CSV table of C-alpha atoms in Angstrom, one decimal:
chain,number,residue,atom,x,y,z
A,1,MET,CA,59.3,246.8,-60.1
A,2,ILE,CA,63.0,246.0,-60.5
A,3,ARG,CA,63.9,246.0,-64.2
A,4,THR,CA,66.5,243.7,-65.9
A,5,SER,CA,68.7,245.6,-68.3
A,6,THR,CA,71.5,245.1,-70.7
A,7,THR,CA,74.7,247.1,-70.2
A,8,THR,CA,75.2,249.7,-73.0
A,9,PRO,CA,78.0,252.1,-73.8
A,10,LEU,CA,77.9,255.5,-72.2
A,11,ALA,CA,79.1,257.8,-75.0
A,12,PRO,CA,77.3,261.2,-75.3
A,13,HIS,CA,77.3,262.1,-79.0
A,14,PRO,CA,79.5,265.2,-79.9
A,15,ASP,CA,76.6,266.6,-81.9
A,16,ARG,CA,73.9,266.1,-79.3
A,17,LEU,CA,71.1,268.7,-79.4
A,18,PHE,CA,72.3,270.1,-82.8
A,19,PRO,CA,69.9,270.3,-85.7
A,20,ALA,CA,69.5,267.3,-88.0
A,21,ASP,CA,70.0,269.4,-91.1
A,22,PRO,CA,73.6,269.1,-92.1
A,23,GLY,CA,74.1,272.8,-92.9
A,24,ALA,CA,72.4,274.0,-89.7
A,25,ARG,CA,74.4,271.4,-87.7
A,26,THR,CA,77.7,272.7,-89.1
A,27,VAL,CA,76.7,276.3,-88.0
A,28,ALA,CA,75.6,275.0,-84.6
A,29,ARG,CA,79.0,273.3,-84.1
A,30,THR,CA,80.8,276.5,-84.9
A,31,VAL,CA,78.7,278.6,-82.5
A,32,TYR,CA,79.0,276.0,-79.7
A,33,GLU,CA,82.7,275.7,-80.1
A,34,ALA,CA,83.0,279.4,-79.5
A,35,VAL,CA,81.5,279.0,-76.0
A,36,ALA,CA,82.1,275.4,-75.1
A,37,ASP,CA,84.9,276.2,-72.7
A,38,ALA,CA,83.8,279.6,-71.5
A,39,PRO,CA,83.7,280.1,-67.7
A,40,ILE,CA,80.5,279.2,-66.0
A,41,ILE,CA,78.5,282.0,-64.5
A,42,SER,CA,75.8,280.5,-62.2
A,43,PRO,CA,73.8,283.4,-60.7
A,44,HIS,CA,71.0,281.3,-59.2
A,45,GLY,CA,71.6,277.9,-57.5
A,46,HIS,CA,71.3,276.0,-54.2
A,47,VAL,CA,74.7,274.6,-53.5
A,48,ASP,CA,75.7,275.2,-49.9
A,49,ALA,CA,78.7,277.6,-49.6
A,50,ALA,CA,80.0,275.6,-46.7
A,51,LEU,CA,80.5,272.7,-49.0
A,52,ILE,CA,83.1,274.7,-50.9
A,53,ALA,CA,84.5,276.5,-47.9
A,54,ASP,CA,85.1,273.3,-45.9
A,55,ASP,CA,86.4,271.4,-49.0
A,56,GLU,CA,85.7,268.0,-47.4
A,57,PRO,CA,85.5,264.9,-49.5
A,58,PHE,CA,82.0,264.0,-50.6
A,59,PRO,CA,80.6,261.2,-48.4
A,60,ASP,CA,79.5,258.8,-51.1
A,61,PRO,CA,78.2,258.7,-54.6
A,62,ALA,CA,74.5,258.5,-53.7
A,63,ALA,CA,74.7,261.4,-51.2
A,64,LEU,CA,76.3,263.5,-53.9
A,65,LEU,CA,74.4,262.4,-57.0
A,66,VAL,CA,71.0,261.1,-55.9
A,67,THR,CA,69.7,262.0,-52.5
A,68,PRO,CA,69.9,265.8,-52.7
A,69,ASP,CA,68.6,266.2,-56.2
A,70,HIS,CA,64.8,266.6,-56.3
A,71,TYR,CA,64.8,266.2,-60.1
A,72,VAL,CA,66.1,262.6,-59.6
A,73,LEU,CA,64.0,261.9,-56.5
A,74,ARG,CA,60.7,262.8,-58.1
A,75,LEU,CA,61.0,260.4,-61.1
A,76,LEU,CA,62.3,257.5,-59.0
A,77,HIS,CA,59.4,258.1,-56.6
A,78,ALA,CA,57.0,258.2,-59.6
A,79,ASN,CA,58.3,254.8,-60.6
A,80,GLY,CA,57.7,253.2,-57.3
A,81,VAL,CA,60.9,253.8,-55.2
A,82,GLY,CA,60.1,255.2,-51.8
A,83,LEU,CA,61.9,258.3,-50.7
A,84,ASP,CA,63.1,256.5,-47.6
A,85,GLU,CA,64.9,254.0,-49.9
A,86,LEU,CA,66.6,257.0,-51.5
A,87,GLY,CA,68.1,258.4,-48.3
A,88,ARG,CA,65.5,260.9,-47.4
A,89,GLY,CA,64.0,261.0,-43.9
A,90,ALA,CA,66.3,258.2,-42.6
A,91,ALA,CA,66.8,258.1,-38.9
A,92,GLY,CA,70.1,256.3,-39.1
A,93,PRO,CA,73.0,255.8,-41.6
A,94,VAL,CA,71.9,255.5,-45.3
A,95,ASP,CA,73.2,252.7,-47.4
A,96,GLY,CA,74.5,254.6,-50.4
A,97,ARG,CA,75.2,251.5,-52.4
A,98,ALA,CA,71.5,250.5,-52.1
A,99,VAL,CA,70.4,254.0,-53.2
A,100,TRP,CA,72.7,253.9,-56.2
A,101,ARG,CA,71.3,250.5,-57.2
A,102,HIS,CA,67.8,252.0,-57.3
A,103,LEU,CA,69.0,254.6,-59.8
A,104,ALA,CA,70.8,252.0,-61.9
A,105,GLU,CA,67.8,249.7,-61.9
A,106,HIS,CA,65.5,252.5,-63.0
A,107,TRP,CA,67.9,254.1,-65.5
A,108,ASP,CA,65.6,253.6,-68.4
A,109,ASP,CA,62.8,255.4,-66.6
A,110,PHE,CA,64.8,258.6,-67.2
A,111,LEU,CA,65.1,258.0,-71.0
A,112,GLY,CA,64.3,261.2,-73.0
A,113,THR,CA,64.3,263.4,-69.9
A,114,PRO,CA,66.8,266.2,-69.2
A,115,VAL,CA,67.8,264.4,-66.1
A,116,ARG,CA,69.1,261.5,-68.1
A,117,TYR,CA,70.8,263.9,-70.4
A,118,TRP,CA,72.6,265.7,-67.5
A,119,PHE,CA,73.5,262.4,-65.9
A,120,GLU,CA,75.0,260.9,-69.0
A,121,THR,CA,77.2,264.0,-69.6
A,122,GLU,CA,78.1,264.1,-65.9
A,123,LEU,CA,79.0,260.5,-65.4
A,124,HIS,CA,81.0,260.4,-68.7
A,125,ASP,CA,82.8,263.7,-68.5
A,126,VAL,CA,83.3,264.2,-64.8
A,127,PHE,CA,83.7,260.6,-63.5
A,128,GLY,CA,84.9,258.8,-66.6
A,129,LEU,CA,82.2,256.1,-66.7
A,130,ARG,CA,82.0,254.3,-70.1
A,131,GLU,CA,78.9,252.2,-69.5
A,132,ALA,CA,75.4,253.3,-68.8
A,133,PRO,CA,74.2,252.4,-65.3
A,134,SER,CA,72.3,249.1,-65.0
A,135,ALA,CA,71.4,246.4,-62.5
A,136,GLU,CA,74.4,244.4,-63.7
A,137,ASN,CA,77.0,247.1,-63.2
A,138,ALA,CA,75.5,249.0,-60.3
A,139,ASP,CA,77.9,247.8,-57.6
A,140,ALA,CA,81.0,248.1,-59.8
A,141,GLN,CA,80.1,251.6,-60.8
A,142,TYR,CA,79.4,252.6,-57.2
A,143,ASP,CA,82.9,251.4,-56.2
A,144,GLN,CA,84.4,253.3,-59.1
A,145,LEU,CA,82.6,256.5,-58.2
A,146,ALA,CA,83.4,256.1,-54.5
A,147,ALA,CA,87.1,255.6,-55.3
A,148,SER,CA,87.0,258.8,-57.4
A,149,LEU,CA,85.4,260.8,-54.5
A,150,ARG,CA,88.3,259.8,-52.2
A,151,SER,CA,90.7,261.4,-54.6
A,152,PRO,CA,91.9,265.0,-54.0
A,153,ALA,CA,90.9,265.8,-57.6
A,154,PHE,CA,87.3,265.3,-56.6
A,155,ARG,CA,87.2,267.6,-53.6
A,156,PRO,CA,84.7,270.5,-54.0
A,157,ARG,CA,87.3,273.2,-54.6
A,158,ALA,CA,89.2,271.1,-57.2
A,159,LEU,CA,86.0,270.5,-59.0
A,160,PHE,CA,85.1,274.2,-58.8
A,161,GLU,CA,88.3,274.9,-60.7
A,162,ARG,CA,87.9,272.0,-63.1
A,163,PHE,CA,84.3,272.9,-63.9
A,164,GLY,CA,85.5,276.4,-64.9
A,165,ILE,CA,83.1,278.1,-62.5
A,166,GLU,CA,83.8,281.8,-62.2
A,167,VAL,CA,80.7,282.9,-60.2
A,168,LEU,CA,78.4,280.7,-58.2
A,169,ALA,CA,75.4,282.2,-56.3
A,170,THR,CA,73.9,280.3,-53.4
A,171,THR,CA,70.4,280.8,-51.9
A,172,ASP,CA,70.4,281.7,-48.2
A,173,ASP,CA,68.1,282.3,-45.3
A,174,PRO,CA,67.7,285.9,-44.3
A,175,THR,CA,69.1,285.1,-40.8
A,176,ALA,CA,72.2,283.3,-42.1
A,177,ASP,CA,75.5,284.5,-40.8
A,178,LEU,CA,77.2,283.9,-44.2
A,179,ALA,CA,80.3,282.7,-42.4
A,180,ALA,CA,81.2,280.3,-45.2
A,181,HIS,CA,80.9,283.1,-47.8
A,182,ALA,CA,83.2,285.3,-45.6
A,183,ARG,CA,85.8,282.5,-45.4
A,184,LEU,CA,85.9,282.0,-49.1
A,185,ALA,CA,86.1,285.7,-49.8
A,186,ALA,CA,89.1,286.0,-47.4
A,187,ASP,CA,90.9,282.9,-48.7
A,188,PRO,CA,93.8,283.9,-51.0
A,189,THR,CA,94.0,280.4,-52.4
A,190,PHE,CA,90.4,280.4,-53.6
A,191,HIS,CA,90.0,282.3,-56.9
A,192,GLY,CA,86.3,282.0,-57.6
A,193,ARG,CA,83.3,284.0,-56.4
A,194,VAL,CA,80.6,282.4,-54.2
A,195,LEU,CA,77.9,285.0,-53.6
A,196,PRO,CA,74.9,284.8,-51.2
A,197,THR,CA,71.4,285.4,-52.4
A,198,PHE,CA,68.8,286.8,-50.0
A,199,ARG,CA,65.6,284.7,-49.9
A,200,ALA,CA,62.9,285.5,-47.4
A,201,ASP,CA,59.7,283.8,-48.8
A,202,ALA,CA,58.3,283.0,-45.4
A,203,VAL,CA,57.8,286.7,-44.4
A,204,PHE,CA,55.4,287.2,-47.3
A,205,ASP,CA,52.6,285.0,-46.1
A,206,PRO,CA,51.2,285.7,-42.6
A,207,SER,CA,48.9,282.6,-42.8
A,208,ARG,CA,52.0,280.3,-42.5
A,209,SER,CA,52.3,278.5,-39.2
A,210,ASP,CA,55.9,279.5,-38.9
A,211,TRP,CA,55.4,283.2,-39.9
A,212,ARG,CA,55.7,284.7,-36.4
A,213,HIS,CA,58.8,282.6,-35.7
A,214,VAL,CA,60.4,283.7,-39.0
A,215,VAL,CA,59.6,287.4,-38.5
A,216,THR,CA,60.9,287.3,-34.9
A,217,SER,CA,64.1,285.6,-36.0
A,218,ILE,CA,64.8,288.2,-38.7
A,219,GLY,CA,64.2,290.9,-36.2
A,220,GLU,CA,66.7,289.3,-33.8
A,221,ALA,CA,69.3,288.8,-36.5
A,222,ALA,CA,69.0,292.5,-37.4
A,223,GLY,CA,68.7,293.7,-33.8
A,224,ILE,CA,65.4,295.4,-34.7
A,225,ASP,CA,62.0,294.7,-33.2
A,226,ALA,CA,60.0,293.2,-36.0
A,227,GLY,CA,56.7,293.2,-34.0
A,228,THR,CA,55.4,296.0,-36.2
A,229,HIS,CA,55.3,296.1,-40.0
A,230,ASP,CA,57.6,299.1,-40.1
A,231,GLY,CA,59.9,297.2,-37.8
A,232,LEU,CA,59.9,294.2,-40.1
A,233,LEU,CA,60.7,296.3,-43.1
A,234,ALA,CA,63.5,298.0,-41.2
A,235,ALA,CA,64.9,294.6,-40.2
A,236,LEU,CA,64.7,293.3,-43.7
A,237,ARG,CA,66.5,296.3,-45.1
A,238,ALA,CA,69.2,295.8,-42.5
A,239,ARG,CA,69.6,292.1,-43.4
A,240,ARG,CA,69.7,292.9,-47.1
A,241,GLN,CA,72.5,295.3,-46.4
A,242,TYR,CA,74.4,292.6,-44.5
A,243,PHE,CA,74.1,290.3,-47.5
A,244,ILE,CA,75.3,293.1,-49.8
A,245,GLU,CA,78.4,293.5,-47.5
A,246,HIS,CA,79.0,289.8,-48.1
A,247,GLY,CA,78.9,290.1,-51.9
A,248,ALA,CA,75.2,289.5,-52.6
A,249,THR,CA,73.8,291.1,-55.8
A,250,ALA,CA,70.3,289.6,-55.8
A,251,THR,CA,67.3,288.4,-53.9
A,252,ASP,CA,65.1,285.4,-54.8
A,253,THR,CA,61.4,285.2,-54.2
A,254,GLY,CA,59.0,282.4,-54.7
A,255,VAL,CA,55.4,283.3,-54.1
A,256,LEU,CA,52.1,281.8,-55.2
A,257,ASP,CA,51.2,284.6,-57.6
A,258,ALA,CA,52.7,287.9,-58.8
A,259,GLY,CA,50.1,290.2,-57.3
A,260,SER,CA,51.7,293.4,-56.2
A,261,ALA,CA,48.9,295.8,-55.1
A,262,PRO,CA,50.2,298.1,-52.3
A,263,LEU,CA,48.3,298.6,-49.1
A,264,SER,CA,48.1,301.8,-47.0
A,265,ALA,CA,50.5,302.0,-44.1
A,266,ALA,CA,47.6,301.7,-41.7
A,267,GLU,CA,46.1,298.6,-43.3
A,268,ARG,CA,49.4,296.6,-43.6
A,269,GLU,CA,50.2,297.5,-40.0
A,270,ARG,CA,46.7,296.3,-38.9
A,271,ILE,CA,47.2,292.9,-40.7
A,272,HIS,CA,50.7,292.5,-39.4
A,273,ALA,CA,49.5,293.1,-35.8
A,274,ALA,CA,46.7,290.6,-36.2
A,275,ALA,CA,49.0,288.0,-37.7
A,276,MET,CA,51.5,288.4,-34.8
A,277,HIS,CA,48.7,286.9,-32.6
A,278,GLY,CA,48.7,283.7,-34.7
A,279,PRO,CA,47.9,282.5,-38.2
A,280,ASP,CA,44.2,282.4,-37.2
A,281,GLY,CA,44.3,286.1,-36.7
A,282,VAL,CA,44.1,286.9,-40.4
A,283,THR,CA,41.6,285.9,-43.1
A,284,ALA,CA,42.7,284.3,-46.4
A,285,ALA,CA,41.9,287.6,-48.1
A,286,GLU,CA,44.0,289.6,-45.6
A,287,ALA,CA,47.0,287.2,-46.0
A,288,THR,CA,46.8,287.5,-49.8
A,289,ALA,CA,46.6,291.3,-49.6
A,290,TYR,CA,49.6,291.4,-47.2
A,291,ARG,CA,51.6,289.1,-49.5
A,292,HIS,CA,50.9,291.4,-52.5
A,293,ASP,CA,51.9,294.5,-50.5
A,294,MET,CA,55.1,292.7,-49.5
A,295,LEU,CA,56.0,292.1,-53.1
A,296,TYR,CA,55.5,295.8,-53.8
A,297,ARG,CA,57.8,296.6,-50.8
A,298,TRP,CA,60.4,294.2,-52.1
A,299,ALA,CA,60.6,296.1,-55.3
A,300,GLU,CA,60.8,299.3,-53.4
A,301,MET,CA,63.7,298.0,-51.4
A,302,SER,CA,65.5,296.8,-54.6
A,303,VAL,CA,65.2,300.2,-56.1
A,304,ASP,CA,66.8,301.6,-52.9
A,305,ASP,CA,69.6,299.1,-52.3
A,306,GLY,CA,70.3,297.9,-55.9
A,307,LEU,CA,69.7,294.1,-55.3
A,308,VAL,CA,68.4,292.4,-58.4
A,309,MET,CA,64.9,291.0,-57.7
A,310,GLN,CA,64.3,287.5,-59.0
A,311,LEU,CA,60.7,286.4,-58.9
A,312,HIS,CA,59.3,283.0,-59.7
A,313,PRO,CA,55.6,282.7,-58.8
A,314,GLY,CA,53.2,280.0,-59.9
A,315,VAL,CA,54.5,277.0,-58.1
A,316,VAL,CA,52.3,274.9,-55.7
A,317,ARG,CA,54.8,273.9,-53.1
A,318,ASN,CA,54.7,270.6,-51.3
A,319,HIS,CA,51.6,269.3,-53.2
A,320,HIS,CA,51.5,265.9,-51.3
A,321,GLN,CA,50.9,266.6,-47.6
A,322,PRO,CA,51.9,263.1,-46.4
A,323,THR,CA,55.2,263.3,-48.1
A,324,LEU,CA,55.8,266.8,-46.7
A,325,ASP,CA,54.9,265.6,-43.2
A,326,ARG,CA,57.3,262.6,-43.4
A,327,PHE,CA,60.1,263.8,-45.6
A,328,GLY,CA,60.0,267.6,-45.5
A,329,PRO,CA,60.2,270.1,-48.4
A,330,ASP,CA,62.3,269.8,-51.6
A,331,THR,CA,61.3,266.2,-52.1
A,332,GLY,CA,60.0,266.4,-55.6
A,333,HIS,CA,56.3,267.4,-55.3
A,334,ASP,CA,56.5,271.1,-56.1
A,335,LEU,CA,54.2,271.4,-59.1
A,336,PRO,CA,53.4,274.0,-61.7
A,337,ALA,CA,50.4,276.3,-61.6
A,338,VAL,CA,49.0,278.6,-64.3
A,339,GLY,CA,51.2,281.8,-64.5
A,340,SER,CA,50.2,285.4,-64.9
A,341,PHE,CA,52.3,288.6,-64.8
A,342,THR,CA,51.0,291.4,-66.9
A,343,GLU,CA,48.1,292.5,-64.7
A,344,PRO,CA,49.4,291.2,-61.3
A,345,LEU,CA,52.6,293.2,-61.7
A,346,ARG,CA,51.0,296.4,-63.1
A,347,PRO,CA,51.1,298.2,-59.7
A,348,LEU,CA,54.7,297.3,-59.1
A,349,LEU,CA,55.8,298.2,-62.6
A,350,ASN,CA,53.8,301.4,-62.7
A,351,ALA,CA,55.8,302.5,-59.7
A,352,PHE,CA,59.3,301.0,-60.4
A,353,GLY,CA,59.3,299.6,-64.0
A,354,THR,CA,61.4,302.5,-65.3
A,355,ALA,CA,63.4,303.2,-62.1
A,356,PRO,CA,67.1,303.5,-62.9
A,357,GLY,CA,69.1,300.5,-61.9
A,358,PHE,CA,66.1,298.3,-60.9
A,359,HIS,CA,66.3,294.7,-62.3
A,360,LEU,CA,63.3,292.4,-62.1
A,361,VAL,CA,64.0,288.9,-63.4
A,362,LEU,CA,60.8,287.0,-64.1
A,363,PHE,CA,60.8,283.2,-64.1
A,364,THR,CA,57.9,280.8,-64.8
A,365,VAL,CA,57.1,277.1,-65.0
A,366,ASP,CA,54.1,278.0,-67.3
A,367,GLU,CA,55.9,278.5,-70.6
A,368,THR,CA,52.7,279.8,-72.3
A,369,VAL,CA,53.4,283.2,-70.6
A,370,PHE,CA,56.8,283.6,-72.3
A,371,SER,CA,55.4,284.9,-75.5
A,372,ARG,CA,52.1,286.3,-74.1
A,373,GLU,CA,53.5,288.2,-71.1
A,374,ILE,CA,57.1,287.9,-70.0
A,375,GLY,CA,58.6,288.6,-73.5
A,376,PRO,CA,56.4,291.7,-74.1
A,377,LEU,CA,57.0,293.0,-70.6
A,378,ALA,CA,60.8,292.7,-71.0
A,379,GLY,CA,60.3,294.3,-74.5
A,380,PHE,CA,59.0,297.5,-72.9
A,381,TYR,CA,60.1,297.9,-69.3
A,382,PRO,CA,63.8,298.6,-68.7
A,383,ALA,CA,63.6,296.8,-65.4
A,384,VAL,CA,62.2,293.5,-66.6
A,385,HIS,CA,64.4,290.6,-67.8
A,386,ALA,CA,63.1,287.3,-69.1
A,387,GLY,CA,64.4,284.6,-66.8
A,388,ALA,CA,65.6,281.4,-68.4
A,389,PRO,CA,63.4,278.3,-68.5
A,390,TRP,CA,63.4,276.9,-64.9
A,391,TRP,CA,62.4,273.8,-63.0
A,392,PHE,CA,60.0,271.8,-65.2
A,393,ILE,CA,61.1,273.6,-68.3
A,394,ASP,CA,64.9,273.8,-68.1
A,395,THR,CA,65.0,271.2,-70.9
A,396,PRO,CA,66.7,271.3,-74.3
A,397,ALA,CA,63.3,271.5,-76.1
A,398,ALA,CA,61.9,274.2,-73.8
A,399,ILE,CA,65.1,276.3,-74.2
A,400,GLY,CA,64.4,276.4,-77.9
A,401,ARG,CA,60.8,277.3,-77.4
A,402,TYR,CA,61.8,280.0,-74.9
A,403,ARG,CA,64.2,281.6,-77.4
A,404,ALA,CA,61.5,281.5,-80.1
A,405,ALA,CA,58.9,282.9,-77.8
A,406,VAL,CA,60.9,285.7,-76.1
A,407,THR,CA,63.3,286.9,-78.9
A,408,ASP,CA,60.6,288.3,-81.1
A,409,SER,CA,59.6,290.7,-78.3
A,410,ALA,CA,62.7,291.3,-76.2
A,411,GLY,CA,65.7,290.1,-78.2
A,412,PHE,CA,68.6,288.4,-76.5
A,413,THR,CA,69.9,291.2,-74.2
A,414,LYS,CA,66.8,291.3,-72.0
A,415,THR,CA,67.1,287.7,-71.0
A,416,SER,CA,68.9,286.3,-67.9
A,417,GLY,CA,71.5,283.9,-69.2
A,418,PHE,CA,71.2,280.3,-68.2
A,419,ILE,CA,70.0,279.4,-64.7
A,420,ASP,CA,71.0,275.9,-63.5
A,421,ASP,CA,69.0,276.2,-60.2
A,422,THR,CA,70.7,273.1,-58.9
A,423,ARG,CA,71.6,271.4,-55.6
A,424,ALA,CA,73.5,268.8,-57.5
A,425,TYR,CA,77.0,270.3,-57.6
A,426,CYS,CA,78.5,267.9,-60.1
A,427,SER,CA,75.7,268.5,-62.6
A,428,ILE,CA,76.5,272.2,-63.0
A,429,PRO,CA,78.8,271.8,-66.1
A,430,ALA,CA,76.5,269.3,-67.7
A,431,ARG,CA,73.5,271.7,-67.3
A,432,HIS,CA,75.4,274.7,-68.7
A,433,ASP,CA,76.8,272.7,-71.6
A,434,MET,CA,73.2,271.6,-72.4
A,435,ALA,CA,72.1,275.2,-72.5
A,436,ARG,CA,75.0,276.2,-74.7
A,437,ARG,CA,74.2,273.5,-77.2
A,438,ALA,CA,70.5,274.4,-77.2
A,439,ASP,CA,71.2,278.0,-77.8
A,440,ALA,CA,73.7,277.2,-80.5
A,441,ALA,CA,71.0,275.2,-82.2
A,442,TYR,CA,68.6,278.1,-82.0
A,443,LEU,CA,71.1,280.6,-83.3
A,444,ALA,CA,72.0,278.3,-86.1
A,445,SER,CA,68.4,278.2,-87.2
A,446,LEU,CA,68.5,281.9,-87.6
A,447,VAL,CA,71.7,281.8,-89.6
A,448,VAL,CA,70.5,279.2,-92.1
A,449,THR,CA,67.3,281.2,-92.7
A,450,HIS,CA,69.5,284.3,-93.2
A,451,GLU,CA,67.9,286.3,-90.3
A,452,ILE,CA,71.4,286.8,-88.7
A,453,THR,CA,74.9,286.1,-89.8
A,454,GLU,CA,77.2,283.4,-88.4
A,455,GLU,CA,79.3,286.2,-86.9
A,456,ASP,CA,76.1,287.5,-85.2
A,457,ALA,CA,75.4,284.0,-83.9
A,458,VAL,CA,78.9,283.5,-82.4
A,459,ARG,CA,78.9,287.0,-80.8
A,460,THR,CA,75.5,286.5,-79.3
A,461,ALA,CA,76.4,283.0,-78.0
A,462,ARG,CA,79.3,284.6,-76.2
A,463,ARG,CA,77.2,287.3,-74.8
A,464,ILE,CA,74.6,284.8,-73.5
A,465,VAL,CA,77.2,283.0,-71.4
A,466,SER,CA,79.0,286.1,-70.2
A,467,ASP,CA,77.9,289.7,-70.8
A,468,ILE,CA,74.2,289.1,-70.4
A,469,PRO,CA,74.2,287.3,-67.0
A,470,ARG,CA,76.9,289.8,-65.7
A,471,ALA,CA,74.7,292.7,-66.7
A,472,THR,CA,71.4,291.2,-65.5
A,473,PHE,CA,72.7,290.2,-62.1
A,474,LYS,CA,75.1,293.1,-61.7
A,475,LEU,CA,78.2,290.9,-61.5
């Protein structure tokens, strides 16, 4: 249903997300001001390195701000807008103006969500809009945004510098040639760091229809026969080393659960051989056992080559099959499942939890495990770091709950720093600003109850945006 709306000012409040209590709010302001303009370190995200290397103008406002952002797509879809109307799955040119109108007409559907918060900050601070989107001003705002994007000041590299990004990690296929990363690293006019991240989820699950193709492709990229399990492990090690040579400091892994029980060499070789004959060659139990063993091998590789191991289990990918079939993945229907870490990770942590230099960053979309499992694990194992709230819980309220849940067990230094996890390039500063404000509010709550001093709070806020992510991700 198309909504009628009244145009309202777009003016994010300078004290947004700060405590209501005047004393705590004053402390939060002081803490926030100490980090408001600090460089952005983004160690986990999904911006394409070629976007920055090519430095071409963005095509249109909708293609930049709406169509690639699954946070935006999912809520518009939930309110009756088809994904085809938002530019996904289109066979021909997409009418960006029509896509923007859909967002403007449904602006109030985002009220109270972090997406609305990011958008308000982004549209105001980056693009200079002074009215909230609405049905009445949609076309005029689209024209204003489009004019901005034609300006050299809104090219990707100019924005990289304007946003104050110091480090930006991408997420990359294990067979990627990383040519864009190499171009950026060799360019003397580019002063930031854009680092690849090795992600090979598909090799973990031999029941996937594309598993054999993925395994074969990795072997070909490495120049190693991956037809055996030992061959696959050798090919993966070679590709990880290739990523390291191009600046990578981390891997990223999304699996259904955190099971990590190892198999014998003979058993994993047997399952691998059966799977190479097709997905019907392995039972569900064998595929699960293989996946758990691969997670164990992943940690083993990280101990050997030093890559930080990011792990985010507990997400049911592509929940709606018709949407997946028509529009593909990353279209808003990845959904949370119940999380568990303590028992599933015991085999892995018994073997590697105290290994020198091993870093395992645990993420979850089930925030009940922050206090029950992730915080306590990070509070004992040198290897474990509590990853920031992610996906469904990278919200201001959830950041506060995360701090309260994890700090008792693990303090601040065993956390990851903020993770923006975004494909929406222009939302990066808004997301990091949100996290800095939310952390300032939490730290202020400790100051006014005399648990820490204001000096402690300022120093910790600075560490959260700089020292902690540098140390966690070996930057």
